[in-house]
Amino acid sequence: MGYIVELENVDKIYGENHVVKSLNLKVEEGEFLTLLGSSGCGKTTTLRMIAGFEEPTNGNIRVEGEAIEDKEPYERDVNTVFQSYALFPHMTIYDNIAYGLKMKKVPKDEVQERVLHMMDLVQLGGFEKRYPSQLSGGQKQRVAIARALINRPKVLLLDEPLGALDLKLRKQMQLELKRLQKKLNITFIYVTHDQEEALTMSDRIAIMHDGILDQLGTPTEIYEKPATRFVATFIGETNIFDGAVADVKDGQVQVTIENGIISAKDFMSKSGQYVTISVRPEKMKFRDTPTTDFTIPAVVKDYVYVGSIIKCVVELPNGNEIRIERLAGQELPELGTTIYPYWDMEDAVVIHGQEQEMLRAMDSIQFS
Amino acid sequence: MRMKRRKRTVLTRIRDVLFCAIIYLFLFLPISVIVVNSMNATTSKPYLAWKGFTLAWYVRLFDNTELLGSFRNTMIIAVVSTLLSTIIGTMGAVGMYKYKFKGKSIIDGLLYIPVVIPEIVLGISLLTIFSKVNIPRGMLTLILAHVTFSIPFVIFNVRARLAGYDNSIDEASMDLGANRIQTFFHVTLPVLAPGIAGGALLAFTLSIDDIIISYFVNGQVKTYPLRVMESIKSGVAPDVNALSTLILIATIVFVVLTQSGILNKNKKR
């Protein structure tokens, strides 16, 4: 499959702010790719560089193999859906959607046909004569999408398009967007900070953190094999243990953490390395006695009921809290008792090269 | 208890109506004097005693070429200076909104100076400049002077509109294939239009009104306000009142038209 958008060693520096750091990203034709990250991670800047509103400080951006970093936004075959919708307030819905075609000097008959077709597609038939101020948030969003799609772009860029909508409408629009993308078979590059939205909609997710692309993969890969400490904590809930590798044998490592030993399956570690181990709450198990592989005691502190799931909060001797998750009705330890958490070796993810992140995490520990 | 309350509401109502009436009386009594006096049949100075109703002054007005000529001058100056100051002011406001540069806040602050310094100072300084660079005083200097004091007002008005301007609509326009110039005329300008129109209207009004600055730079050219000022020495002639009344009527018609939305294309906004 060909790459429709390629970013090669792209940097963006504002004054002393290094917003995007040598980013390499290849977007496949027809895929739904999400740039995910917390605010200030460089995801919107990346999108704006593809659209042409920002110029990369270094590096190349190619669309269909053609370098575009020197082209003006109006010379690029990509269109954008803005977070604020950015509808033209002085134009009717019809004129808003027709704008791109009029600029391209498309004959009037064809404009009308394509606009009306597009309005049907986003379920806005009959709204031609209204003004943006007369529409609800969800309707404005549909106009913004229709307006961006009417030029039949090769790539549609979406900058947190659902951010301003309420939860219910957002869920509905997520499904609609996904359906639209499949139907039109256009590449979508979607920016969001909402990890659930990213998991629901994307073919692939690119997680950005401090201007760096931490991981690029399918939702499953990213959830089950997080590549960095940040990805593990950002996507879903997880329990994080930082420690040093004590012993390696037969693809299994024993890691010394504060107050004891934990273990995981891993072929990459060497003795003495610092590693981070991430275990999802639903993979956690527990028993009454320590084993050679798991020696950390924990006291059951609290229960949280979340509908069909029960979360059990247990406290380690150093004060860190970890979470064990069970379906309602399954067996859980009693409050106040001491348990020894463990997990199946293959359920833990060992993450390497995260010393910086570990130090940062240590800095943020609050002593009470 | 209930009676008392009702009584009180009636009293408050009377008080409110009275209050409004006084305000409007205060505003419109001076104007009405002009209207009434324009139909005064008196022929002796100072044209104040009521000698009966006549429309003769409206007829004689059109024989008074000097007065009409001064009015024509005023209109030419107002239209040209409004046009120029609106174009310059709008470009200035947009430029100062879109671009960041060193010393921007200083330039921002300097804008207020022509507005707050006494007009007499501006008048003297303009006269000095025009004499130094040897521009003959007349229509040209009047127009230049009016452009000078109108620009800040246009900028303030346009800038107020820009304060709520969403820059992403410009980006959206370019994203959809419009170049910068097309974007300006299809998106920026129409969205700013109310602010620009407000600024232009203000510039126009200021220009028609101006006496002090015009007095310094007019040379031989008489504007309508200057002509009126002169005639005051011998009492305000009823034909001046007649012309003022006509201007008043034109203004009222314009205001009514805009308020009722007839001149507005997009009522919805």
XYZ file of C-alpha atoms in Angstrom:
637
model
C 0.000 0.000 0.000
C 1.295 3.467 -0.868
C 1.915 6.211 1.608
C -0.249 9.242 0.981
C 1.340 11.529 3.548
C 4.944 11.263 4.654
C 6.666 13.378 7.268
C 10.415 13.061 7.347
C 12.505 14.429 10.228
C 10.057 17.272 10.726
C 10.936 19.839 13.377
C 8.977 22.830 14.503
C 10.625 25.376 16.734
C 8.948 28.543 17.994
C 11.626 30.697 19.530
C 12.925 28.476 22.310
C 10.007 26.081 22.159
C 10.777 22.840 20.390
C 7.199 21.811 19.668
C 7.759 18.931 17.240
C 10.975 16.961 17.431
C 12.277 15.150 14.330
C 8.964 13.536 13.581
C 8.792 10.645 11.137
C 5.331 9.530 10.173
C 3.955 7.644 7.196
C 0.240 7.652 6.616
C -1.253 4.913 4.478
C -3.786 5.638 1.804
C -7.374 5.312 2.984
C -6.586 4.814 6.647
C -7.999 6.565 9.663
C -4.959 7.760 11.568
C -5.273 9.525 14.886
C -2.680 11.835 16.393
C -3.246 11.388 20.090
C -1.671 13.232 22.976
C -2.291 15.652 25.783
C -2.444 19.370 25.053
C 0.850 20.905 24.016
C 2.284 17.644 22.689
C 2.613 18.993 19.140
C -0.250 17.102 17.536
C -2.154 20.163 16.345
C 1.065 21.797 15.127
C 1.781 18.653 13.114
C -1.665 18.821 11.552
C -1.268 22.512 10.769
C 2.038 21.816 9.056
C 0.344 19.265 6.813
C -2.431 21.774 6.071
C 0.091 24.518 5.350
C -0.741 26.971 8.134
C 2.625 26.409 9.776
C 5.961 25.935 8.100
C 8.237 23.185 9.411
C 11.549 24.496 10.731
C 13.308 21.432 9.314
C 12.312 18.344 7.400
C 10.077 17.333 4.534
C 6.373 16.773 4.153
C 5.128 14.873 1.112
C 1.619 14.258 -0.117
C 1.436 11.503 -2.719
C 5.204 11.624 -2.984
C 5.245 15.325 -3.830
C 7.036 17.759 -1.519
C 4.553 20.350 -0.304
C 6.287 22.164 2.528
C 6.756 25.279 0.349
C 3.212 25.301 -0.987
C 0.516 27.669 0.236
C -2.524 26.115 1.955
C -4.659 26.844 -1.108
C -2.284 24.900 -3.336
C -2.529 21.675 -1.329
C -4.916 18.813 -1.945
C -5.792 18.495 1.714
C -8.708 20.030 3.573
C -9.244 20.768 7.221
C -12.097 20.534 9.687
C -11.386 23.091 12.390
C -11.972 22.713 16.086
C -13.965 25.955 16.171
C -15.808 24.897 12.963
C -14.651 28.195 11.375
C -17.844 28.545 9.344
C -18.231 31.795 7.430
C -20.807 33.664 9.527
C -21.969 35.908 6.682
C -22.798 33.072 4.302
C -25.688 30.637 4.173
C -25.011 26.953 4.740
C -25.243 26.433 0.995
C -22.660 29.128 0.283
C -20.405 27.824 3.034
C -20.321 24.364 1.506
C -20.089 25.696 -2.056
C -17.154 27.979 -1.201
C -14.395 25.546 -2.174
C -16.028 24.773 -5.518
C -16.620 28.438 -6.306
C -12.960 29.178 -5.631
C -12.067 26.402 -8.058
C -14.388 27.950 -10.652
C -16.544 24.845 -10.977
C -19.583 25.456 -13.267
C -22.700 26.558 -11.383
C -24.829 23.531 -12.248
C -22.168 21.178 -10.986
C -21.712 23.240 -7.820
C -25.381 22.939 -7.048
C -25.479 19.228 -7.708
C -22.420 18.509 -5.602
C -23.449 20.765 -2.724
C -26.923 19.260 -2.488
C -25.471 15.773 -2.657
C -22.985 16.597 0.077
C -25.725 18.085 2.247
C -27.691 14.869 1.927
C -24.613 12.882 2.810
C -24.190 14.718 6.126
C -27.963 14.795 6.697
C -28.391 18.532 6.369
C -30.920 18.548 3.511
C -33.221 21.585 3.747
C -30.770 23.790 5.630
C -29.460 25.563 2.492
C -30.782 29.011 3.357
C -29.892 29.041 7.051
C -26.979 30.906 8.555
C -24.383 29.254 10.819
C -25.656 31.168 13.859
C -29.001 29.389 13.471
C -27.508 25.895 13.788
C -26.700 23.736 16.779
C -23.160 22.619 17.513
C -23.654 19.215 15.916
C -25.153 20.730 12.785
C -22.318 23.239 12.485
C -19.912 20.350 12.718
C -21.641 18.597 9.829
C -21.427 21.756 7.742
C -17.714 22.022 8.511
C -17.207 18.411 7.432
C -19.281 18.814 4.285
C -17.443 22.003 3.373
C -14.063 20.300 3.764
C -15.114 17.188 1.829
C -16.685 18.928 -1.148
C -13.307 19.495 -2.831
C -12.750 15.714 -2.726
C -9.431 16.058 -0.908
C -6.937 13.242 -0.851
C -6.549 13.726 2.860
C -8.969 15.191 5.365
C -7.398 16.756 8.442
C -9.587 16.980 11.527
C -8.489 19.082 14.492
C -10.435 17.885 17.547
C -13.649 18.315 15.582
C -15.870 16.859 18.289
C -14.304 18.672 21.224
C -17.127 21.152 21.694
C -19.975 18.643 21.556
C -21.652 16.978 24.517
C -20.851 13.364 25.267
C -23.877 11.745 23.655
C -23.604 13.720 20.442
C -19.872 13.082 20.371
C -20.376 9.317 20.493
C -22.894 9.527 17.691
C -20.668 11.738 15.554
C -17.725 9.385 16.108
C -19.628 6.570 14.481
C -20.889 8.831 11.700
C -17.406 10.090 10.923
C -16.045 6.580 10.825
C -18.858 5.493 8.488
C -18.292 8.519 6.252
C -14.592 7.789 6.071
C -15.192 4.182 5.013
C -17.823 5.193 2.480
C -15.735 7.903 0.811
C -12.479 6.014 1.258
C -10.572 9.208 2.060
C -7.526 9.242 4.329
C -8.417 10.883 7.647
C -5.799 12.362 9.938
C -7.572 13.065 13.171
C -6.241 14.998 16.150
C -7.658 14.361 19.588
C -6.666 14.224 23.250
C -9.469 11.775 24.014
C -7.943 8.285 24.149
C -11.316 6.570 24.061
C -12.227 8.444 20.886
C -8.914 7.406 19.361
C -9.405 3.744 20.273
C -12.965 3.713 18.895
C -12.327 5.318 15.537
C -8.782 4.748 14.406
C -7.116 2.207 12.161
C -3.840 3.363 13.625
C -2.937 5.703 16.441
C 0.168 7.873 16.654
C 0.779 8.847 20.250
C 2.718 12.055 20.706
C 4.345 13.237 23.896
C 6.428 16.404 24.273
C 6.816 16.723 20.508
C 7.995 13.152 20.081
C 6.127 10.321 18.395
C 6.126 7.746 21.193
C 4.357 4.954 19.375
C 2.544 4.279 16.145
C 0.309 1.243 15.960
C -3.158 -0.235 15.868
C -5.367 0.379 18.909
C -4.768 -3.217 20.039
C -0.991 -2.956 19.713
C -0.950 0.290 21.605
C -3.136 -1.010 24.391
C -1.447 -4.363 24.771
C 2.161 -3.522 23.942
C 2.783 0.089 24.989
C 6.257 1.138 23.879
C 6.822 3.822 26.478
C 5.882 4.567 30.026
C 3.809 7.496 28.798
C 1.814 5.398 26.328
C 1.100 2.808 29.015
C -0.296 5.405 31.411
C -2.048 7.517 28.776
C -4.046 4.747 27.140
C -6.413 3.156 29.595
C -5.619 2.471 33.206
C -2.500 0.633 34.189
C -0.257 -0.201 37.111
C 3.312 0.986 36.724
C 6.325 -0.475 38.539
C 9.788 1.035 38.126
C 12.778 -1.082 39.095
C 16.096 -2.656 38.228
C 16.549 -6.040 36.556
C 17.921 -8.443 39.182
C 17.974 -11.711 37.310
C 17.370 -12.946 33.749
C 16.684 -16.557 32.828
C 14.739 -18.377 30.111
C 13.066 -15.259 28.799
C 11.898 -14.280 32.213
C 13.124 -11.379 34.326
C 13.017 -10.718 38.018
C 12.909 -7.026 38.802
C 13.736 -5.472 42.131
C 11.426 -2.655 43.025
C 10.976 -0.852 46.293
C 10.077 -3.457 48.967
C 10.444 -6.584 46.888
C 10.568 -8.487 43.667
C 8.225 -8.769 40.681
C 8.616 -10.763 37.480
C 7.680 -10.667 33.825
C 8.312 -12.346 30.506
C 11.005 -10.568 28.504
C 13.903 -11.434 26.205
C 15.479 -8.015 25.902
C 16.551 -7.159 29.417
C 20.026 -7.353 30.807
C 20.926 -7.572 34.457
C 21.195 -4.179 36.149
C 19.039 -2.321 33.597
C 16.296 -0.009 34.758
C 12.928 -1.057 33.404
C 9.310 -0.095 33.782
C 6.703 -2.812 34.054
C 3.111 -2.090 33.130
C 0.253 -4.400 34.077
C -3.377 -3.636 33.252
C -5.758 -3.775 36.256
C -7.828 -6.547 34.663
C -4.720 -8.758 34.410
C -3.858 -8.449 38.096
C -4.174 -11.495 40.346
C -3.548 -11.975 44.059
C -2.878 -14.633 46.682
C -2.263 -14.844 50.418
C 1.423 -15.767 50.387
C 4.506 -14.477 48.538
C 6.346 -16.609 45.964
C 9.947 -16.289 44.777
C 8.764 -14.297 41.761
C 6.393 -11.938 43.556
C 7.207 -10.756 47.081
C 5.370 -7.433 47.353
C 2.707 -7.250 50.040
C -0.269 -4.917 49.649
C -3.146 -3.849 51.866
C -6.664 -3.660 50.441
C -7.769 -0.047 50.867
C -10.933 0.560 48.947
C -13.523 -0.633 46.471
C -14.920 1.357 43.602
C -18.015 0.095 41.801
C -18.249 1.109 38.168
C -21.372 -0.652 36.987
C -20.387 -4.049 35.733
C -16.819 -3.691 37.009
C -15.422 -3.513 40.507
C -12.115 -1.776 41.041
C -10.122 -2.699 44.095
C -7.493 -0.250 45.308
C -4.555 -1.777 47.189
C -1.671 0.068 48.786
C 1.963 -1.009 48.554
C 4.304 -0.529 51.524
C 5.805 2.582 49.898
C 2.381 4.217 49.693
C 1.848 3.710 45.962
C -1.624 2.559 45.063
C -2.345 -0.052 42.449
C -5.633 -1.200 41.005
C -7.116 -4.642 40.541
C -10.182 -4.894 38.351
C -12.790 -7.643 38.353
C -16.173 -8.183 36.823
C -18.903 -7.692 39.405
C -19.582 -10.942 41.244
C -16.047 -12.272 40.949
C -14.028 -12.926 44.035
C -12.007 -10.062 45.553
C -10.015 -9.824 48.811
C -11.589 -8.327 51.880
C -10.940 -4.753 52.975
C -7.933 -4.372 55.279
C -6.389 -7.750 54.529
C -2.848 -8.142 53.212
C -2.493 -9.795 49.819
C 0.374 -10.536 47.432
C -0.415 -9.254 43.935
C 0.948 -11.162 40.942
C 0.201 -11.774 37.292
C 0.789 -14.235 34.522
C 4.274 -13.551 33.150
C 3.045 -12.795 29.626
C 0.466 -10.256 30.843
C 3.127 -7.764 31.944
C 4.791 -5.390 29.494
C 8.447 -4.589 30.116
C 9.381 -1.126 28.866
C 13.013 -0.164 28.350
C 14.870 3.110 28.131
C 12.522 5.128 30.282
C 15.026 6.400 32.841
C 14.109 10.023 32.124
C 10.445 9.318 32.661
C 11.196 7.391 35.843
C 13.143 10.310 37.249
C 10.328 12.635 36.375
C 7.844 10.321 38.077
C 10.013 10.237 41.177
C 10.151 14.015 41.259
C 6.416 14.168 41.313
C 5.978 11.884 44.310
C 4.376 13.764 47.122
C 5.564 13.098 50.634
C 2.867 13.370 53.204
C -51.361 46.112 51.080
C -52.286 45.192 47.554
C -53.867 48.580 46.930
C -50.790 50.285 48.176
C -48.572 48.313 45.856
C -50.752 49.079 42.873
C -50.738 52.738 43.740
C -47.005 52.666 43.941
C -46.643 51.011 40.533
C -48.854 53.691 38.992
C -46.708 56.342 40.603
C -43.486 54.736 39.410
C -44.939 54.567 35.949
C -45.785 58.223 35.903
C -42.354 59.024 37.240
C -40.660 56.912 34.522
C -42.673 58.441 31.714
C -42.002 61.923 33.016
C -38.326 61.190 33.287
C -38.148 59.939 29.706
C -40.144 62.899 28.473
C -37.720 65.330 30.072
C -34.728 63.576 28.566
C -36.221 63.623 25.071
C -37.338 67.225 25.488
C -33.831 68.125 26.506
C -32.433 66.397 23.427
C -34.915 67.563 20.830
C -35.953 71.061 21.928
C -32.850 72.747 20.446
C -33.343 70.866 17.209
C -36.976 71.792 16.999
C -36.080 75.465 17.373
C -34.132 75.250 14.129
C -36.984 73.535 12.341
C -39.497 76.055 13.592
C -37.307 79.038 12.800
C -36.700 77.795 9.262
C -40.383 78.530 8.641
C -40.340 81.932 10.272
C -41.546 84.743 8.021
C -39.300 87.323 9.684
C -36.949 89.305 7.459
C -35.167 91.509 9.988
C -32.087 90.586 11.957
C -31.509 88.735 14.237
C -34.346 86.633 12.776
C -35.734 85.559 16.136
C -39.137 87.167 16.486
C -41.970 84.983 15.102
C -43.652 86.745 12.186
C -45.796 83.931 10.875
C -45.390 80.747 8.811
C -43.645 80.613 5.452
C -41.749 78.185 3.258
C -40.112 81.039 1.405
C -36.715 80.326 2.973
C -36.653 76.895 1.399
C -37.125 78.536 -1.982
C -34.627 81.310 -1.326
C -32.143 78.755 -0.127
C -31.645 77.573 -3.699
C -30.769 81.100 -4.819
C -28.082 81.399 -2.157
C -25.195 80.059 -4.214
C -22.668 80.834 -1.537
C -24.460 78.720 1.041
C -25.119 75.905 -1.408
C -21.523 76.045 -2.594
C -20.249 75.680 0.967
C -22.550 72.722 1.468
C -21.252 71.134 -1.719
C -17.674 71.609 -0.495
C -18.541 69.990 2.808
C -20.095 67.000 1.059
C -17.126 66.535 -1.295
C -14.659 66.760 1.584
C -16.738 64.402 3.724
C -17.139 61.763 1.020
C -13.518 61.809 -0.137
C -11.992 61.949 3.351
C -14.333 59.198 4.578
C -13.361 56.980 1.681
C -9.639 57.532 2.212
C -9.673 57.270 5.999
C -11.840 54.142 5.858
C -9.472 52.395 3.479
C -6.354 53.430 5.397
C -7.927 52.794 8.800
C -9.229 49.348 7.855
C -5.901 48.274 6.443
C -4.168 49.611 9.547
C -6.505 47.802 11.910
C -6.248 44.501 10.037
C -2.480 44.789 9.783
C -2.113 45.548 13.463
C -4.381 42.628 14.328
C -2.699 40.045 12.127
C 0.975 40.780 12.471
C 3.186 40.914 15.487
C 6.105 43.318 15.313
C 8.358 45.256 17.615
C 6.931 48.467 18.990
C 3.349 47.432 18.235
C 2.092 48.555 21.625
C 3.718 51.962 21.146
C 2.012 52.392 17.798
C -1.215 51.285 19.454
C -0.860 53.966 22.095
C 0.108 56.665 19.626
C -3.251 56.169 17.919
C -5.005 57.815 20.825
C -3.011 61.010 20.575
C -4.798 62.582 17.599
C -8.050 61.750 19.375
C -7.217 63.249 22.743
C -5.131 66.298 21.856
C -7.156 69.507 21.537
C -8.320 70.051 17.979
C -6.827 73.508 18.042
C -3.360 71.991 18.485
C -3.912 69.586 15.602
C -5.213 72.502 13.524
C -2.134 74.626 14.185
C 0.275 71.770 13.541
C -1.444 70.839 10.280
C -1.367 74.475 9.158
C 2.337 74.649 10.005
C 3.086 71.524 7.995
C 1.042 72.644 5.001
C 2.799 76.020 4.973
C 6.255 74.476 5.379
C 5.843 72.037 2.486
C 3.973 74.705 0.567
C 0.708 72.993 -0.196
C -1.778 75.712 -1.137
C -4.601 75.780 1.398
C -7.901 74.681 -0.077
C -9.862 71.530 -0.809
C -6.760 69.339 -0.779
C -5.543 70.475 2.626
C -9.065 70.214 4.037
C -9.344 66.643 2.807
C -5.893 65.725 4.137
C -6.702 67.245 7.515
C -10.025 65.421 7.746
C -8.387 62.136 6.784
C -5.842 62.716 9.549
C -8.314 63.053 12.374
C -10.694 60.385 11.024
C -8.222 57.508 10.724
C -7.985 56.666 14.452
C -11.771 56.510 14.744
C -11.981 54.084 11.831
C -9.211 51.962 13.345
C -10.942 51.849 16.745
C -14.202 50.758 15.175
C -12.691 48.098 12.944
C -10.534 46.860 15.782
C -13.551 46.434 18.038
C -14.999 44.163 15.356
C -11.695 42.332 15.017
C -11.604 41.608 18.755
C -14.240 38.956 18.209
C -12.777 37.803 14.909
C -12.009 34.117 14.530
C -8.797 33.943 12.552
C -9.492 30.343 11.606
C -12.156 31.461 9.118
C -9.343 33.027 7.090
C -7.435 29.775 7.345
C -10.550 27.845 6.346
C -10.911 30.046 3.294
C -7.325 29.434 2.201
C -7.699 25.758 3.017
C -10.600 25.640 0.564
C -8.539 27.088 -2.261
C -8.867 30.864 -1.943
C -5.664 32.866 -2.107
C -4.966 35.743 0.271
C -6.659 38.406 -1.833
C -9.756 36.282 -2.465
C -9.874 35.480 1.236
C -9.764 39.163 2.114
C -12.620 40.096 -0.196
C -14.816 37.022 0.326
C -14.333 36.487 4.050
C -12.410 39.120 6.009
C -14.035 42.194 4.507
C -17.681 41.026 4.681
C -17.274 39.874 8.267
C -15.674 43.164 9.264
C -18.211 45.196 7.245
C -20.321 46.338 10.224
C -17.221 47.690 11.970
C -15.979 49.339 8.798
C -19.387 50.879 8.133
C -19.515 52.182 11.705
C -16.068 53.699 11.336
C -16.963 55.252 7.988
C -20.150 56.731 9.392
C -18.236 58.220 12.279
C -15.596 59.652 9.934
C -18.322 61.119 7.740
C -20.079 62.730 10.694
C -16.842 64.126 12.114
C -15.920 65.567 8.738
C -19.276 67.278 8.188
C -19.152 68.703 11.705
C -15.619 69.936 11.844
C -14.964 73.616 12.346
C -11.793 74.111 14.351
C -9.332 72.171 12.213
C -11.019 73.274 8.992
C -10.720 76.866 10.119
C -6.935 76.597 10.088
C -6.445 74.831 6.779
C -9.333 76.026 4.558
C -7.632 78.878 2.706
C -10.360 80.467 0.564
C -12.618 77.430 0.592
C -15.693 77.711 2.786
C -17.260 74.614 4.275
C -20.850 74.617 5.480
C -20.003 74.836 9.202
C -17.528 77.647 8.544
C -20.162 79.486 6.502
C -22.690 79.082 9.314
C -20.184 80.337 11.875
C -19.665 83.462 9.802
C -23.344 84.170 9.412
C -23.869 83.921 13.165
C -22.347 87.362 13.567
C -25.484 88.742 11.986
C -27.869 86.174 13.498
C -28.596 82.784 11.979
C -30.380 83.462 8.726
C -33.509 81.349 8.229
C -32.130 79.917 4.982
C -29.334 78.344 7.038
C -32.031 76.918 9.282
C -33.821 75.652 6.195
C -30.744 73.829 4.921
C -30.073 72.443 8.407
C -33.640 71.168 8.525
C -33.194 69.440 5.188
C -29.984 67.804 6.455
C -31.855 66.763 9.585
C -34.631 65.178 7.525
C -32.100 63.316 5.385
C -30.382 62.028 8.528
C -33.647 60.892 10.100
C -34.652 59.075 6.904
C -31.267 57.339 6.849
C -31.460 56.311 10.500
C -35.005 54.986 10.103
C -33.989 53.006 7.035
C -31.001 51.385 8.753
C -32.876 50.692 11.969
C -35.740 49.013 10.135
C -33.196 46.863 8.327
C -34.099 47.942 4.820
C -30.488 48.784 4.049
C -29.244 45.576 5.635
C -28.874 42.717 3.238
C -28.531 40.044 5.894
C -31.133 40.673 8.509
C -30.384 37.381 10.152
C -27.081 38.376 11.653
